[in-house]
Tab-separated table of C-alpha atoms in Angstrom:
chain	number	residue	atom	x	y	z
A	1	UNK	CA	-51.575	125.686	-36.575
A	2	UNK	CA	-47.672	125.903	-36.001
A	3	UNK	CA	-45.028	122.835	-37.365
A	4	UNK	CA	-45.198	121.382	-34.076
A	5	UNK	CA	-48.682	121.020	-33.844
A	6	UNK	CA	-48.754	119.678	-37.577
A	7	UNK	CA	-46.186	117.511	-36.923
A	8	UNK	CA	-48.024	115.788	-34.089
A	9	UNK	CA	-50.965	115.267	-36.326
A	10	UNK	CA	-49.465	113.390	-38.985
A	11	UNK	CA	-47.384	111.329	-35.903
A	12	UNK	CA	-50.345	110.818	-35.073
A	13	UNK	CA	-51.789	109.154	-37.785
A	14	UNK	CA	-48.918	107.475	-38.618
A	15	UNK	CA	-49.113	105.626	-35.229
A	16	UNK	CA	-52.470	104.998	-35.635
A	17	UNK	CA	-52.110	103.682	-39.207
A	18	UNK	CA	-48.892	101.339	-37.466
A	19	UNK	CA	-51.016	100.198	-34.411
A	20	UNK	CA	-54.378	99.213	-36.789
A	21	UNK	CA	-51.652	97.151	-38.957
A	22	UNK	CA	-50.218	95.624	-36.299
A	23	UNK	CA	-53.667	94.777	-34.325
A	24	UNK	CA	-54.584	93.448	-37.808
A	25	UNK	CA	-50.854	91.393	-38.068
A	26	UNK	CA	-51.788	89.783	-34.250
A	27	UNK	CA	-55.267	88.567	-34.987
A	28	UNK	CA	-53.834	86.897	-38.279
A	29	UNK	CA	-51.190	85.117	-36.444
A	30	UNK	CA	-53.353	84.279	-33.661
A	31	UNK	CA	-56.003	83.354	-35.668
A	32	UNK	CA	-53.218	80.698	-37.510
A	33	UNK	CA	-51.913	79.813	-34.082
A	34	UNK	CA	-55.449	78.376	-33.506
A	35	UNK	CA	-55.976	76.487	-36.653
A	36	UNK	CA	-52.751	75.020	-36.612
A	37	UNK	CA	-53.786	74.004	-33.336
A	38	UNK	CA	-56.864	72.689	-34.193
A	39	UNK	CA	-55.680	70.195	-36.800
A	40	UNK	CA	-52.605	69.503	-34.715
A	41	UNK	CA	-55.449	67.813	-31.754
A	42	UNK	CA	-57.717	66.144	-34.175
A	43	UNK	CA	-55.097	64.687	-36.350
A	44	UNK	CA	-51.539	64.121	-34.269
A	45	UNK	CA	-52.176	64.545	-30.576
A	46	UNK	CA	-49.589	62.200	-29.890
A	47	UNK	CA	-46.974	63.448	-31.249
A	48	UNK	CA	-45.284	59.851	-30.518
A	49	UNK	CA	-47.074	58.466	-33.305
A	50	UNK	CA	-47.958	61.212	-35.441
A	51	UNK	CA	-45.610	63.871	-37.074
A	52	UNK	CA	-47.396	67.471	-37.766
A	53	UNK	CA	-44.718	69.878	-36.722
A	54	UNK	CA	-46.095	73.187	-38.647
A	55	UNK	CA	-45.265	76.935	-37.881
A	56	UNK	CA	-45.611	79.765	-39.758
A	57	UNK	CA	-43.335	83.055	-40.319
A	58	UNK	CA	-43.533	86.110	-42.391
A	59	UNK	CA	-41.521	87.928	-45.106
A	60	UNK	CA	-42.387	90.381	-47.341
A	61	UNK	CA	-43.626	88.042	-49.471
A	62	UNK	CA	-46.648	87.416	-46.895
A	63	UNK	CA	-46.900	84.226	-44.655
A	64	UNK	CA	-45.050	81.363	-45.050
A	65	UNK	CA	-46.205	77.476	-43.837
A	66	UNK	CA	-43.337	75.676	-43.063
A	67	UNK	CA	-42.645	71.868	-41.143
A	68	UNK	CA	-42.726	68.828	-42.019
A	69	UNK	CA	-45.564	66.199	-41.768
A	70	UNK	CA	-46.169	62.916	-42.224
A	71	UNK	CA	-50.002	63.021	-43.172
A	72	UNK	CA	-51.266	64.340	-46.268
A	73	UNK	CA	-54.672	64.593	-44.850
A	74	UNK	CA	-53.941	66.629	-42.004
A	75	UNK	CA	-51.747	69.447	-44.272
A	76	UNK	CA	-54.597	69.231	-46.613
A	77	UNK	CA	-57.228	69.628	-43.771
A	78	UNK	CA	-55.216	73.092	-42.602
A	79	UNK	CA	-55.018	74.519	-45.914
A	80	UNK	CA	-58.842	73.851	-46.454
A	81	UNK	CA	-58.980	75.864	-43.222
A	82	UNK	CA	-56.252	78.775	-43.912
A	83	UNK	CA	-58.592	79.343	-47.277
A	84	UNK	CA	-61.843	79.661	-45.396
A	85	UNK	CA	-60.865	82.187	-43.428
A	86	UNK	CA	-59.172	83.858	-46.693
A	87	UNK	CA	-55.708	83.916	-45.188
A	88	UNK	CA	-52.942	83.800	-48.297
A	89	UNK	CA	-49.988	81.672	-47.688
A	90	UNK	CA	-46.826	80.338	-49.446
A	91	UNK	CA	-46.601	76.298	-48.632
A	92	UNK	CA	-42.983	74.961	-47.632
A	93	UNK	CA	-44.217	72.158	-45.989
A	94	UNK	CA	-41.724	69.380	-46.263
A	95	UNK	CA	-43.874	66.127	-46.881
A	96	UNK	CA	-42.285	62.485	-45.261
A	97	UNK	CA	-41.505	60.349	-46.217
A	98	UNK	CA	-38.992	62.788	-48.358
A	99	UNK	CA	-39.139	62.539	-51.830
A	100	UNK	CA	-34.913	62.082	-51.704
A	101	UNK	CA	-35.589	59.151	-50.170
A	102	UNK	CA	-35.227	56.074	-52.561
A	103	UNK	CA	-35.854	53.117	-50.191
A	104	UNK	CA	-38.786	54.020	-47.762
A	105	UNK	CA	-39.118	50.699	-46.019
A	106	UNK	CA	-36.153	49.246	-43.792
A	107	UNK	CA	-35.732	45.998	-42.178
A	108	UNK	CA	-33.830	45.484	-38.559
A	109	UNK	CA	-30.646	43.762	-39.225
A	110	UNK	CA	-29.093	43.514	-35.532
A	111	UNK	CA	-30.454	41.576	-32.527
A	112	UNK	CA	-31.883	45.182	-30.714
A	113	UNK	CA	-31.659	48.711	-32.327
A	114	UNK	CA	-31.440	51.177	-29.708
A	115	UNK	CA	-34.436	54.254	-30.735
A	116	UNK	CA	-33.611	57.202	-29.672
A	117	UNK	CA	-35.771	60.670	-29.487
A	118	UNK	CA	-33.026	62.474	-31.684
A	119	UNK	CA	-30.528	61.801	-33.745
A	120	UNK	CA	-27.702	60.880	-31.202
A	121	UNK	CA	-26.540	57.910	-29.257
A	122	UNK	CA	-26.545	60.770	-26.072
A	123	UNK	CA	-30.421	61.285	-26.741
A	124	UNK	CA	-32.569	59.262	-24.542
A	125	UNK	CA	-33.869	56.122	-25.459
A	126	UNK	CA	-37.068	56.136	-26.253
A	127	UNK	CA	-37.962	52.168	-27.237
A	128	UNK	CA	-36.008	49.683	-29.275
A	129	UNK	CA	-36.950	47.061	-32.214
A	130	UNK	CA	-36.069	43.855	-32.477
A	131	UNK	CA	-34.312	42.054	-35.422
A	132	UNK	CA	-36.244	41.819	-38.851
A	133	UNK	CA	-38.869	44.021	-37.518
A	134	UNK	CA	-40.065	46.419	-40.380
A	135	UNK	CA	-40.024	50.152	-40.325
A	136	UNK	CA	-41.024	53.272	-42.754
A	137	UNK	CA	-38.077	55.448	-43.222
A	138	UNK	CA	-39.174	59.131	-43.224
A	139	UNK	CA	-36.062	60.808	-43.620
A	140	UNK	CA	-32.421	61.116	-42.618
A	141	UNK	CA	-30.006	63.519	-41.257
A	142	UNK	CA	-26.398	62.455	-41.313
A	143	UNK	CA	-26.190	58.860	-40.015
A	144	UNK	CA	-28.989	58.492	-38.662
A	145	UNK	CA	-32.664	57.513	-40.106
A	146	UNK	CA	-36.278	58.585	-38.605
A	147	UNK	CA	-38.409	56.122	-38.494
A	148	UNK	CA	-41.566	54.323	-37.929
A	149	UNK	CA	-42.186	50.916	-36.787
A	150	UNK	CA	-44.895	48.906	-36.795
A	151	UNK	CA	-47.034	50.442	-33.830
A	152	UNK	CA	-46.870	53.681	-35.542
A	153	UNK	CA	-44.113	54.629	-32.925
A	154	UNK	CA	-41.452	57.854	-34.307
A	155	UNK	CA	-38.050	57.802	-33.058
A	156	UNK	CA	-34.379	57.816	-34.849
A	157	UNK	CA	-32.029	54.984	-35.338
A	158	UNK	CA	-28.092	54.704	-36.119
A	159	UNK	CA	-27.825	53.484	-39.810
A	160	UNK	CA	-25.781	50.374	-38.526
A	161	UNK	CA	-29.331	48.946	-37.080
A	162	UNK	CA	-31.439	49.289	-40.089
A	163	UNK	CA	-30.975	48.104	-43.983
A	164	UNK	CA	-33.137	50.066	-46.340
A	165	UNK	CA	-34.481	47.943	-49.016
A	166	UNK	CA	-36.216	49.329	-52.329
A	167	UNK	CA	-40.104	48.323	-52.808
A	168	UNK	CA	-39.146	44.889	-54.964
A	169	UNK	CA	-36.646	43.499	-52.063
A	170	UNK	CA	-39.490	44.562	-49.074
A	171	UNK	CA	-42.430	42.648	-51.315
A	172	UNK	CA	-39.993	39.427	-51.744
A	173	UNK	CA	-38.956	39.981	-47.926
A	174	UNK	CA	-42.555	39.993	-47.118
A	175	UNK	CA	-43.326	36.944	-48.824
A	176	UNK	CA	-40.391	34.527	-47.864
A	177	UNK	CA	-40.587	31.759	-45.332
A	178	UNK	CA	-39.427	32.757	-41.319
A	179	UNK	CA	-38.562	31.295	-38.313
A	180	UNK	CA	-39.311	33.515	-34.990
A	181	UNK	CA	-36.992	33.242	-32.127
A	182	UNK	CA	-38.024	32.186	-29.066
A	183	UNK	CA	-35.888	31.456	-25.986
A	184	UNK	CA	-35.138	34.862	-23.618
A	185	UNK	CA	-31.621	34.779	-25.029
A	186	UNK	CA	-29.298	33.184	-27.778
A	187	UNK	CA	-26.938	33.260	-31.187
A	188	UNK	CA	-26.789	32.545	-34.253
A	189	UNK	CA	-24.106	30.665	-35.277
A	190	UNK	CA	-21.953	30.213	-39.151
A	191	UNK	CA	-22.351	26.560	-38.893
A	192	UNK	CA	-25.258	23.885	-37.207
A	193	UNK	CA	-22.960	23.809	-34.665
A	194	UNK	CA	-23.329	25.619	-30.987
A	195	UNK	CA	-19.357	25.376	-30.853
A	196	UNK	CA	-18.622	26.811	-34.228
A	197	UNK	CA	-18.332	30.735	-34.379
A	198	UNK	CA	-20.987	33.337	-33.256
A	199	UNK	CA	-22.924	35.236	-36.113
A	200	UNK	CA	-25.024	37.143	-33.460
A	201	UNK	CA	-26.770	37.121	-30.375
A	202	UNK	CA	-30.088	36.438	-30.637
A	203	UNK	CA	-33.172	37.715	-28.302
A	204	UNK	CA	-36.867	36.861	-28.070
A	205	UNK	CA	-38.938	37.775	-30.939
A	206	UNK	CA	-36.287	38.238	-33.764
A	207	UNK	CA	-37.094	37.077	-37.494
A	208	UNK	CA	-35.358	35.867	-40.132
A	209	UNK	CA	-36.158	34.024	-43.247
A	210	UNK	CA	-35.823	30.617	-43.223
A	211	UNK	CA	-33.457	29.003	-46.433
A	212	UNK	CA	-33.744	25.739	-45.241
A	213	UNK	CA	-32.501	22.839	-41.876
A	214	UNK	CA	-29.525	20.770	-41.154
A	215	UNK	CA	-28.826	18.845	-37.991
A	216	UNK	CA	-31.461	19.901	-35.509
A	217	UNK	CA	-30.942	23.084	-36.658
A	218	UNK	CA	-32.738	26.196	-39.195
A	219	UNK	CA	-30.329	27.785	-41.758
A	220	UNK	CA	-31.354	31.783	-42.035
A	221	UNK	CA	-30.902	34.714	-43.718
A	222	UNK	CA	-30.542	38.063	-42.090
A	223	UNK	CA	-31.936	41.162	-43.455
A	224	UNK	CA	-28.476	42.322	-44.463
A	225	UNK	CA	-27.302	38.964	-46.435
A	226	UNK	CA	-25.680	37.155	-43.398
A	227	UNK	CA	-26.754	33.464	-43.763
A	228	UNK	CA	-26.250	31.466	-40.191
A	229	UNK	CA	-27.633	28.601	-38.063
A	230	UNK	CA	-30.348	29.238	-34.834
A	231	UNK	CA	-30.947	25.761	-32.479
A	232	UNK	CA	-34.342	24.406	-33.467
A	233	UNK	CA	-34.964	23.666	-29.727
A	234	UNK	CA	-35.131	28.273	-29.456
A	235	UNK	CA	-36.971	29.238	-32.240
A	236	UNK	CA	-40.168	28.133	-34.588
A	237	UNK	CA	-41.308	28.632	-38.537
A	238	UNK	CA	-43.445	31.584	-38.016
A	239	UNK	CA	-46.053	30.379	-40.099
A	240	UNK	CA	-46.267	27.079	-37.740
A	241	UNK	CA	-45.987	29.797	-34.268
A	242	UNK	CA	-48.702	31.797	-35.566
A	243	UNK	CA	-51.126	29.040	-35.958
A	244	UNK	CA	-50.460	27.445	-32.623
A	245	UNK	CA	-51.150	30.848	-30.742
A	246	UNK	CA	-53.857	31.144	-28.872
A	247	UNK	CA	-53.580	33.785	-26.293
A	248	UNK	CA	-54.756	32.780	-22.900
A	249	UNK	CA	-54.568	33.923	-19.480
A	250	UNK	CA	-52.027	31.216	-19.033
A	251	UNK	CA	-49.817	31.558	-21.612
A	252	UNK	CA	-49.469	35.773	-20.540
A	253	UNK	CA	-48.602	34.639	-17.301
A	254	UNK	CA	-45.730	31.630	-18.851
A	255	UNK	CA	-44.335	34.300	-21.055
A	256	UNK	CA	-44.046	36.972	-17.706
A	257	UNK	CA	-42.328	34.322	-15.914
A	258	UNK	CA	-39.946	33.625	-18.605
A	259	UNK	CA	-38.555	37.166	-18.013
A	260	UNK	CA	-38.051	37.342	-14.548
A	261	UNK	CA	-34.706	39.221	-13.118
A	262	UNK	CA	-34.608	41.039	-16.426
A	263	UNK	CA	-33.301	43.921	-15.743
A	264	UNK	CA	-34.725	47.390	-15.702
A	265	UNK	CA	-34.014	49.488	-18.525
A	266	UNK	CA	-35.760	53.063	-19.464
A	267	UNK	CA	-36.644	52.494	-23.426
A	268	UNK	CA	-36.299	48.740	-23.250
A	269	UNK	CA	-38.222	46.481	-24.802
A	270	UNK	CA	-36.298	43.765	-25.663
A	271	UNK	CA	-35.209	40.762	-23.304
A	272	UNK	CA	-32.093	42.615	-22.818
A	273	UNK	CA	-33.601	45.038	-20.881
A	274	UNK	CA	-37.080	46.166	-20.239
A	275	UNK	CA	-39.496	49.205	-18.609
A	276	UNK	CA	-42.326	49.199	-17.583
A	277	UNK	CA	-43.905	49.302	-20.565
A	278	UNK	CA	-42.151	47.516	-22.243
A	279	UNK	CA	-42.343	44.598	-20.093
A	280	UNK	CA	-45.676	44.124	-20.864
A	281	UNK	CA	-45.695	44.700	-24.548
A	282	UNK	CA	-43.171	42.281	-24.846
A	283	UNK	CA	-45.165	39.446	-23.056
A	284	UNK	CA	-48.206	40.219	-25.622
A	285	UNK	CA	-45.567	40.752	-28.793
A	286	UNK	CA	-44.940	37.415	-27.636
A	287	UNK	CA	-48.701	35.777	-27.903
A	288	UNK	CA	-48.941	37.767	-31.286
A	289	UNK	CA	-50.949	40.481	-29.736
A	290	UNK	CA	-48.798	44.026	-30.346
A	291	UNK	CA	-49.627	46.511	-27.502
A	292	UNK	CA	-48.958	50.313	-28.134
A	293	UNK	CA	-45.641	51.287	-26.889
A	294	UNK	CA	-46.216	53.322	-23.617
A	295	UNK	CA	-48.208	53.049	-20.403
A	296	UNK	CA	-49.842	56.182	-21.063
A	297	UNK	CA	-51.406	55.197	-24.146
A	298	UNK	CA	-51.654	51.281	-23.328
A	299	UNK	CA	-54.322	52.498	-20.600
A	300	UNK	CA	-56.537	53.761	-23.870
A	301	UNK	CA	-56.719	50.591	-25.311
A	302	UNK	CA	-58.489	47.528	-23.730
A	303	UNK	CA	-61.463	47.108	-21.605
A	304	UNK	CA	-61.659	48.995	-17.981
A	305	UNK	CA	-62.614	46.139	-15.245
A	306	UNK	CA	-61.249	47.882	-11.818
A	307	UNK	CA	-60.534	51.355	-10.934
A	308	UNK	CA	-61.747	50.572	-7.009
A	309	UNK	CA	-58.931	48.599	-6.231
A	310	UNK	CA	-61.223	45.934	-6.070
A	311	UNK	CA	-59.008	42.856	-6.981
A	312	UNK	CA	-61.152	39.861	-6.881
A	313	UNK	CA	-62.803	41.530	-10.601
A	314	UNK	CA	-58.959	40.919	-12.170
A	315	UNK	CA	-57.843	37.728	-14.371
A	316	UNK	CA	-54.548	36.855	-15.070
A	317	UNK	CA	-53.442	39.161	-18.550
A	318	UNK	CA	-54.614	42.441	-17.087
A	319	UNK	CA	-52.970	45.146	-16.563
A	320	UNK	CA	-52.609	47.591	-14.178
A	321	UNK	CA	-51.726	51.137	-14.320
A	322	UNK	CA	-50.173	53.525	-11.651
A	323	UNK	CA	-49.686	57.383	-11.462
A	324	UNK	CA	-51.467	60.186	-10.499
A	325	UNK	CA	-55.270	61.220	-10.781
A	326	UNK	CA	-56.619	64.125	-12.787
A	327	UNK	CA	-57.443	67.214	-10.521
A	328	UNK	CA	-58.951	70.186	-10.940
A	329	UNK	CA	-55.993	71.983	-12.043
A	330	UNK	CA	-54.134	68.851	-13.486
A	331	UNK	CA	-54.180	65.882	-16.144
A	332	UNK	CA	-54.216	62.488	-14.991
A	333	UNK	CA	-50.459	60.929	-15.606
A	334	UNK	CA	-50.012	57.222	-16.350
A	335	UNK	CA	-46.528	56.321	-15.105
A	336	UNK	CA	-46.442	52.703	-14.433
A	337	UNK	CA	-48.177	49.686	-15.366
A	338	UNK	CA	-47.929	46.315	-14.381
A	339	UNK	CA	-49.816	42.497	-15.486
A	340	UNK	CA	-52.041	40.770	-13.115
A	341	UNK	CA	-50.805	36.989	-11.962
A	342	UNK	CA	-53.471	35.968	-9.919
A	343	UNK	CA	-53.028	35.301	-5.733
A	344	UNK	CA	-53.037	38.646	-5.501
A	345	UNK	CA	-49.867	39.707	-7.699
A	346	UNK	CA	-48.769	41.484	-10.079
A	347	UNK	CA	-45.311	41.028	-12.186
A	348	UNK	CA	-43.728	44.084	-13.367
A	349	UNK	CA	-40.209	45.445	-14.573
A	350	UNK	CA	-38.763	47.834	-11.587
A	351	UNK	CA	-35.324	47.408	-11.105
A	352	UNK	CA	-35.729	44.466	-12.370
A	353	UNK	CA	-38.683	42.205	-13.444
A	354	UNK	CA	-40.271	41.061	-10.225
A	355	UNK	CA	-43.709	40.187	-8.499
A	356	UNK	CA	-45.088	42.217	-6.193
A	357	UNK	CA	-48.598	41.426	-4.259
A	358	UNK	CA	-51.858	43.512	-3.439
A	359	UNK	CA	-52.270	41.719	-0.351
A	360	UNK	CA	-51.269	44.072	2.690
A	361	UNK	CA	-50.171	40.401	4.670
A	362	UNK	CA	-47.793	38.914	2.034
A	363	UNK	CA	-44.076	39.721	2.290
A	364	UNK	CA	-43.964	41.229	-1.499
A	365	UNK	CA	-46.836	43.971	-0.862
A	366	UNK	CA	-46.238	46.902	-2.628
A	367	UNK	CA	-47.535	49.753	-0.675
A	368	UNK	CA	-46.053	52.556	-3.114
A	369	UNK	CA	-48.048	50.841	-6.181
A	370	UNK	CA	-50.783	50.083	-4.191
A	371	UNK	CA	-51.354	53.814	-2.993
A	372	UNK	CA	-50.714	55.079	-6.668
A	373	UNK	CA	-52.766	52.568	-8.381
A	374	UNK	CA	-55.336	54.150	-10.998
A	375	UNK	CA	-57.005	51.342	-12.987
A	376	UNK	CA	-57.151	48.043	-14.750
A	377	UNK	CA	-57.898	47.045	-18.448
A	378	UNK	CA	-58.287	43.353	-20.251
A	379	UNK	CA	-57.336	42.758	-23.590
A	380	UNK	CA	-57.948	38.869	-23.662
A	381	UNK	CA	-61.375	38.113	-25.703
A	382	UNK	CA	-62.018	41.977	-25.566
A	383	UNK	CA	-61.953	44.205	-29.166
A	384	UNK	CA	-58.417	44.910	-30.225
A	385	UNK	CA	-59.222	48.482	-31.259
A	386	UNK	CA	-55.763	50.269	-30.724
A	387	UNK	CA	-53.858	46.611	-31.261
A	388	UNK	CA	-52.423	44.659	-33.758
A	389	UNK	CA	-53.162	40.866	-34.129
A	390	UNK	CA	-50.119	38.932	-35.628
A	391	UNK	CA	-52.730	36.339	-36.758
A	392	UNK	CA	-54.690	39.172	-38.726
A	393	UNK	CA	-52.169	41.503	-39.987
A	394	UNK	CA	-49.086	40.621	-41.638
A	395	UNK	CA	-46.400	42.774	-40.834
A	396	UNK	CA	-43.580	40.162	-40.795
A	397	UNK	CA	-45.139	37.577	-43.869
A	398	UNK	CA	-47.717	37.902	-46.335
């Protein structure tokens, strides 16, 4: 045997030692690729409510977790995985809310924050909160906080929108007296006065705690110190709303009405601007009924009554939903979603908020809904599985 021929031997082997390695390296980081996965679908599949962003990489050192997550369960639930199949890893996981993080709760302190996807004012807006509503801060990055509101929804917020409050201040925030907001549109003003000067403007659905009245008017506290006055005649003691609501087809339908020509606003869901979406959660928010943020998840919560387009089976308080069917090849897609009137209409926020009919004879018909129309759900006197009940669970008052 000459050098050559040696020399192709051990080549060779040493490619065959290299390729084994490296069909062993594959299946290890496939085999991770699938468990993340796993626990990823059965713990965050929405990854609008739910924060599991893991990866993996690999050193010298071996493999490496890394992400962040806000569940405890579901990092626990991979690991308990990752050592069943004997894999060895070195955990950076970054747990949120961070551990840097002093004051985990926050309160709303302006009339709308603007939510964005990322932290920028050029990032789209993804939904918006209204004042004194209470969100989990899970960490922050410059000036600008991720958080969680009520409805479990993630997005960022500017630092001017939000006060963070330590655990003592949220529990004595929690259990002062409110008033709730009412009318479409308003202020708050530094005397009990409409002509004295403007605190804020105020929209439907903001609370504040209530310190005390003077001359047809409540004196309040916002949730950054500023005491003003709000008009009795726009706004209740939320104690004294929550007792008189009683959800009903015809109060949905009041509400709706109240918001017509509001104009359309991608994000919005506020009565400064409103999608689809959030259109209609803001007409439950507003009967104490809180809807999950997006069409495409509203449609999973409720009770199915139509998906013929058979009409007569609808009350007043459903809602519809419009897209695209599921195919063979493709998922269905939710992309619009209106609420059920009666007389054959619907009201919902395109362009503007509007009603638009079913009925192929009246002058409002909506042929491009009507073609793309999927299904409809009720939510009056059905289970609330997927919603939260003011009356039930207090997340503005103990």
């Amino acid at each position: 045997m000459n050098k050559k021929q040696i020399y192709i031997g051990v080549l060779g082997l040493f490619l065959s030692f290299f390729m084994s390695c490296k069909t062993e390296i594959n299946k290890e980081d496939d085999t991770l690729d699938k468990l993340i996965g796993e626990v990823k679908e059965n713990f965050a599949p929405d990854k609008r409510v739910a924060l599991f962003d893991i990866s993996f990489s690999e050193n010298k050192d071996g493999i490496i977790l890394k992400g962040e997550s806000d569940m405890v369960a579901a990092v626990d639930a991979l690991k308990q995985k990752l050592d069943a199949h004997k894999i060895t890893y070195i955990d950076s996981v970054q747990h949120l809310p961070a551990s840097s993080l002093a004051e985990k709760q926050g309160l709303i302190t302006i009339s709308v924050a603007n939510l964005r996807g990322k932290p920028a004012h050029s990032s789209e807006l993804v939904t918006q909160a209204t004042l004194g509503t209470p969100v989990k801060i899970l960490k922050n990055e410059g000036d600008w906080l991720l958080i969680q509101t009520p409805d479990n929804y993630l997005s960022w917020v500017d630092r001017g929108g939000v006060k963070g409050v330590l655990p003592a201040e949220f529990s004595k925030w929690k259990a002062a007296e409110k008033i709730i907001f009412l009318s479409t549109i308003g202020h708050a003003y530094t005397e009990a006065d409409e002509s004295s000067q403007v605190v804020s403007d105020m929209v439907a659905g903001g609370i504040l705690e209530y310190l005390g009245e003077e001359k047809g008017f409540f004196k309040v506290q916002f949730p950054d110190g500023r005491q003003a006055f709000v008009n009795k005649k726009e706004a209740m003691e939320y104690d004294t709303w929550l007792e008189r609501l009683d959800p009903s087809q015809e109060s949905l339908v009041n509400t709706a009405k109240t918001l017509m020509g509001v104009p359309y606003l991608w994000g919005g869901t506020s009565t400064k601007g409103v999608d689809c979406s959030g259109f209609t959660k803001s007409i439950y928010f507003l009967n104490g009924i809180v809807l999950p943020r997006d069409a495409s998840q509203q449609i999973h919560t409720g009770k199915q009554v139509d998906a013929k387009k058979d009409f007569d089976k609808l009350v007043p308080g459903d809602l519809l939903f419009f897209g695209k069917p599921a195919t063979d090849t493709t998922k269905e897609r939710v992309i619009h979603v209106g609420m059920w009137i009666g007389n054959n209409e619907f009201i919902h926020s395109a362009g503007r908020v509007h009603i638009s009919s079913m009925d192929k004879d009246a002058p409002n018909y909506d042929a491009y809904n009507y073609n793309r129309y999927l299904r409809s759900n009720r939510y009056l006197n059905e289970a609330k599985d997927g919603l939260i009940e003011l009356v039930k669970t207090p997340v503005f008052k103990d």
